[in-house]
Structure formats: structure tokens, C-alpha cells
GROMACS .gro file of C-alpha atoms in nm:
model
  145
    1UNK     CA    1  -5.056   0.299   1.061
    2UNK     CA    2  -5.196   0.308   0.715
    3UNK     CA    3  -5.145   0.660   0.525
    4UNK     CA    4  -5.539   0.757   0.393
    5UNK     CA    5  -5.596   0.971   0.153
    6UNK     CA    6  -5.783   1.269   0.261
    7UNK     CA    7  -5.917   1.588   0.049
    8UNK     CA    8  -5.637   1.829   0.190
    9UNK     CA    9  -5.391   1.660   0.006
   10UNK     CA   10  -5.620   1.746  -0.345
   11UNK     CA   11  -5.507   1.978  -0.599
   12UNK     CA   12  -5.768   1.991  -0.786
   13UNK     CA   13  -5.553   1.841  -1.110
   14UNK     CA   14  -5.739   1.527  -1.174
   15UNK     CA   15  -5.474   1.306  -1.348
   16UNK     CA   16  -5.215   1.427  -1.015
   17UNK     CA   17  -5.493   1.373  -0.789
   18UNK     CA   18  -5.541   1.044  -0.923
   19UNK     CA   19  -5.205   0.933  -0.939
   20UNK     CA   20  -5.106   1.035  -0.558
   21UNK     CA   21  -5.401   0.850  -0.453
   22UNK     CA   22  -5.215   0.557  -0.630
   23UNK     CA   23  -4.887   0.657  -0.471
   24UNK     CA   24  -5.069   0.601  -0.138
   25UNK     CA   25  -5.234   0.277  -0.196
   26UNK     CA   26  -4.866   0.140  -0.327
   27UNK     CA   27  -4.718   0.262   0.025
   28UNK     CA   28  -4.994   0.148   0.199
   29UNK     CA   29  -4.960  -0.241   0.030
   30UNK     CA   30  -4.594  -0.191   0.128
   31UNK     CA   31  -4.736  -0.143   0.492
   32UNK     CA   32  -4.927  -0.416   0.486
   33UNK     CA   33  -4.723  -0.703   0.354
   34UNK     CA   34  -4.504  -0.603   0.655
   35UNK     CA   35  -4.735  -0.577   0.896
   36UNK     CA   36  -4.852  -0.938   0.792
   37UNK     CA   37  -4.546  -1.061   0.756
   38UNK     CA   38  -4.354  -0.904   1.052
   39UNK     CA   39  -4.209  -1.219   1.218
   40UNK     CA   40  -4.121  -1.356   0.875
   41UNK     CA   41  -4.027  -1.131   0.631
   42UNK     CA   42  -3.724  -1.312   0.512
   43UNK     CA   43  -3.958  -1.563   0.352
   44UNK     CA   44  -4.169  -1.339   0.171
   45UNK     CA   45  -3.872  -1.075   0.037
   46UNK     CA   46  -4.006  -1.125  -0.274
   47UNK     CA   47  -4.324  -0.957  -0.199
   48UNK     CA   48  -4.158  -0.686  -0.055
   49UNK     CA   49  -3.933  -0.616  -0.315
   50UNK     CA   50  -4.125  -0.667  -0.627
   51UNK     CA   51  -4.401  -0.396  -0.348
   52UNK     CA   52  -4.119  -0.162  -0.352
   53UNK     CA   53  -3.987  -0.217  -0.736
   54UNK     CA   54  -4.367  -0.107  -0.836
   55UNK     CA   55  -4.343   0.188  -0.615
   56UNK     CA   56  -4.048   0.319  -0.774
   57UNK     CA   57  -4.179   0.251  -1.123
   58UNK     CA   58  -4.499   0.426  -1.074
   59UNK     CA   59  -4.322   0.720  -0.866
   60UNK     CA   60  -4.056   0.798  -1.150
   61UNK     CA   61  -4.388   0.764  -1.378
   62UNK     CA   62  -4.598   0.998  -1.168
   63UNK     CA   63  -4.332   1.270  -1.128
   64UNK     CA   64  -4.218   1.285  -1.517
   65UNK     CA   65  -4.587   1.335  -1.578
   66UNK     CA   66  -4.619   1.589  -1.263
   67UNK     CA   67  -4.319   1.797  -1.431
   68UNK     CA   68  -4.493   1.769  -1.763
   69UNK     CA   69  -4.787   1.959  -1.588
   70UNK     CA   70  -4.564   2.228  -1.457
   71UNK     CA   71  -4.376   2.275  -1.805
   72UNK     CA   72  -4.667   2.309  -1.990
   73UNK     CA   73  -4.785   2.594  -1.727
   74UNK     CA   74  -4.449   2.750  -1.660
   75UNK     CA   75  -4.471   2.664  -1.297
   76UNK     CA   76  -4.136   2.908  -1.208
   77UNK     CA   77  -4.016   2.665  -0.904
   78UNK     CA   78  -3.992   2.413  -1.163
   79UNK     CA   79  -3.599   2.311  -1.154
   80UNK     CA   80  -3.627   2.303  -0.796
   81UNK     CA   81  -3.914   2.052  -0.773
   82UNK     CA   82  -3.750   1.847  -1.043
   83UNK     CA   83  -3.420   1.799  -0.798
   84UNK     CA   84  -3.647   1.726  -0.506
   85UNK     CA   85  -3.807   1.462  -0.751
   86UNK     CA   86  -3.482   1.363  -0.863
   87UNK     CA   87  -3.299   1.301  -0.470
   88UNK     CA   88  -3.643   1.080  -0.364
   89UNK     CA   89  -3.577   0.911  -0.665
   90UNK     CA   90  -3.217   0.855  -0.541
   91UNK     CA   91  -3.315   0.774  -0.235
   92UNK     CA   92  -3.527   0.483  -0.358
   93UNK     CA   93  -3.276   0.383  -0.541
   94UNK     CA   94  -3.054   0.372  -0.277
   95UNK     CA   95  -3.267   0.165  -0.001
   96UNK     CA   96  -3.365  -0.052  -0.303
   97UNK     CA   97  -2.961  -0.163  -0.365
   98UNK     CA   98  -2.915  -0.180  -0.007
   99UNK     CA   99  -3.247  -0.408   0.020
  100UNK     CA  100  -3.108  -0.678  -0.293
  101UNK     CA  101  -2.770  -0.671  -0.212
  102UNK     CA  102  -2.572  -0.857   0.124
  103UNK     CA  103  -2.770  -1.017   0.373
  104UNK     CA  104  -3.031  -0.793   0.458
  105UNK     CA  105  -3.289  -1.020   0.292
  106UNK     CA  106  -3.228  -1.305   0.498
  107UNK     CA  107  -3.187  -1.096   0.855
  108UNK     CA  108  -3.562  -1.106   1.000
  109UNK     CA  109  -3.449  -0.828   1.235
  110UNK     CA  110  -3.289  -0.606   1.026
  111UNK     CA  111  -3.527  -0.642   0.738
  112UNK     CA  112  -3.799  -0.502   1.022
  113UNK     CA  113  -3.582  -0.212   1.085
  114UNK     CA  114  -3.575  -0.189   0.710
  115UNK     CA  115  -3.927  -0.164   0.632
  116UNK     CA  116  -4.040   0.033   0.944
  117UNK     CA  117  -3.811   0.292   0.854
  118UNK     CA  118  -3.846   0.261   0.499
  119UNK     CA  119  -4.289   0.321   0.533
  120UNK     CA  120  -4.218   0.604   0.757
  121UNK     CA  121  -3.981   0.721   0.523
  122UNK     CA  122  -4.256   0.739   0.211
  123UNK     CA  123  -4.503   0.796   0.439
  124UNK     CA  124  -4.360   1.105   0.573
  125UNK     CA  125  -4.187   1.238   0.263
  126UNK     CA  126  -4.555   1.153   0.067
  127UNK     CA  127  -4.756   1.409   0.242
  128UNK     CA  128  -4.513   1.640   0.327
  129UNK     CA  129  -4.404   1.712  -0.064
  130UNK     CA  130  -4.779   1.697  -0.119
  131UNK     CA  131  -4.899   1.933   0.152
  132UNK     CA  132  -4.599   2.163   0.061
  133UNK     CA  133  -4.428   2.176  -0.297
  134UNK     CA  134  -4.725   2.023  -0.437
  135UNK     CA  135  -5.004   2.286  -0.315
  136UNK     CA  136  -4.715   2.597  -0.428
  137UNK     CA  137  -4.801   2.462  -0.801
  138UNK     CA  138  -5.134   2.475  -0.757
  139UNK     CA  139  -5.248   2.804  -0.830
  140UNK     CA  140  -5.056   2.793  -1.142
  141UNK     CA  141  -5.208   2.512  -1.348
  142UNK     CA  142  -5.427   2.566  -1.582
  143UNK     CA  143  -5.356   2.311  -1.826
  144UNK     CA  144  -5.437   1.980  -1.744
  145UNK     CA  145  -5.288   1.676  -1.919
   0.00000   0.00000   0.00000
């Protein structure tokens, strides 16, 4: 099921707003070079991982430029966004290593357990952080980047 962007998920911070609607789309191609790929995915593990390596670029990207924002507006919950930033960031990390390394890359099955738990993963953690930590800096931004 393909994550859409929707207008709750808006905080009004055009360069944030613009960059989780990119965080989306990067999930979403995730999605669907697994969905397309489902009974096969061994064959096309470079897709996925150079899908997932662009993810995790853009995300570390996105949230130095997010904590930027809340710096430059003394957002007070600002160290503890940072470490929520900083264990998704681990946590990509982590299912990256596990993806490249062993055999999971030539396992059909287990590389489907991989992915379906890895988009539900981002999916879930995507509009959660957004719907939550993201909306409690909200009010205080007044200085966009």
C-alpha cells in the first residue's frame, strides 16, 4: 500500500514540507520495486539497495536541515528530536549492513520478509514522527531556511 502524501502531514515550512513529500516518494519507489519484483528480488538487489542507499542519503540530508530549522528558532525539544533523528538513522544503518552483508541478497524469501518489514517500518515511523514530533515544532518556527 503506497504511503500518499496528504495535507495533515503539512507544517506549513515550505522547504520541510517539500522535503517530506520527497521522503515519501523515496519510500514509496522502495515499495514499488518490491512489489514488482516480489518473486525475484534477488535479481534486482541492486535496485533495492542503491532505493534504500538514496533514502538514507536524503533522510540524514533532510533531518540536518530540519534541526537547522529548529536551532535557528530555539525549538526547546530540540536535543530530543535530534536523538530520535539520530536512532532512525541507526536503524537504517543497521537494516542497510544486514541487507549487503551474508546471504540475505541472494534468499528470495527472506529478502521479502526484508522489504515488507523494512516499508512498513519507514512507512510507519514516516508519519508517525511527522504527525507527532514534527507538528510539536510547528508553532515555533518562524524562520524559514
Amino acid at each position: 500500500m503506497i504511503a500518499n502524501w496528504d495535507v495533515k502531514y503539512e507544517t506549513n515550512i515550505s522547504e520541510i514540507d517539500s522535503q517530506h513529500k520527497k521522503l515519501f516518494r523515496l519510500i514509496n519507489q522502495i515499495e514499488t520495486i518490491y512489489e514488482e519484483n516480489k518473486n525475484h528480488l534477488s535479481v534486482n538487489s541492486k535496485l533495492l539497495i542503491d532505493a534504500v542507499s538514496e533514502l538514507e542519503d536524503y533522510t540524514i540530508s533532510h533531518f540536518l536541515i530540519e534541526e537547522r530549522v529548529m536551532e535557528l528558532n530555539q525549538y526547546p525539544e530540540l536535543e530530543a528530536h535530534k536523538k530520535q533523528h539520530d536512532r532512525f538513522t541507526d536503524k537504517i544503518l543497521e537494516l542497510k549492513k544486514r541487507l549487503t552483508s551474508g546471504n540475505l541478497l541472494t534468499n528470495d524469501i527472506e529478502l521479502n520478509q526484508f522489504f515488507s518489514e523494512l516499508i512498513q517500518f519507514l512507512r510507519l515511523w514516516l508519519t508517525n514522527h511527522i504527525l507527532k514530533e514534527d507538528m510539536n515544532y510547528k508553532p515555533f518556527i518562524k524562520l524559514d531556511l
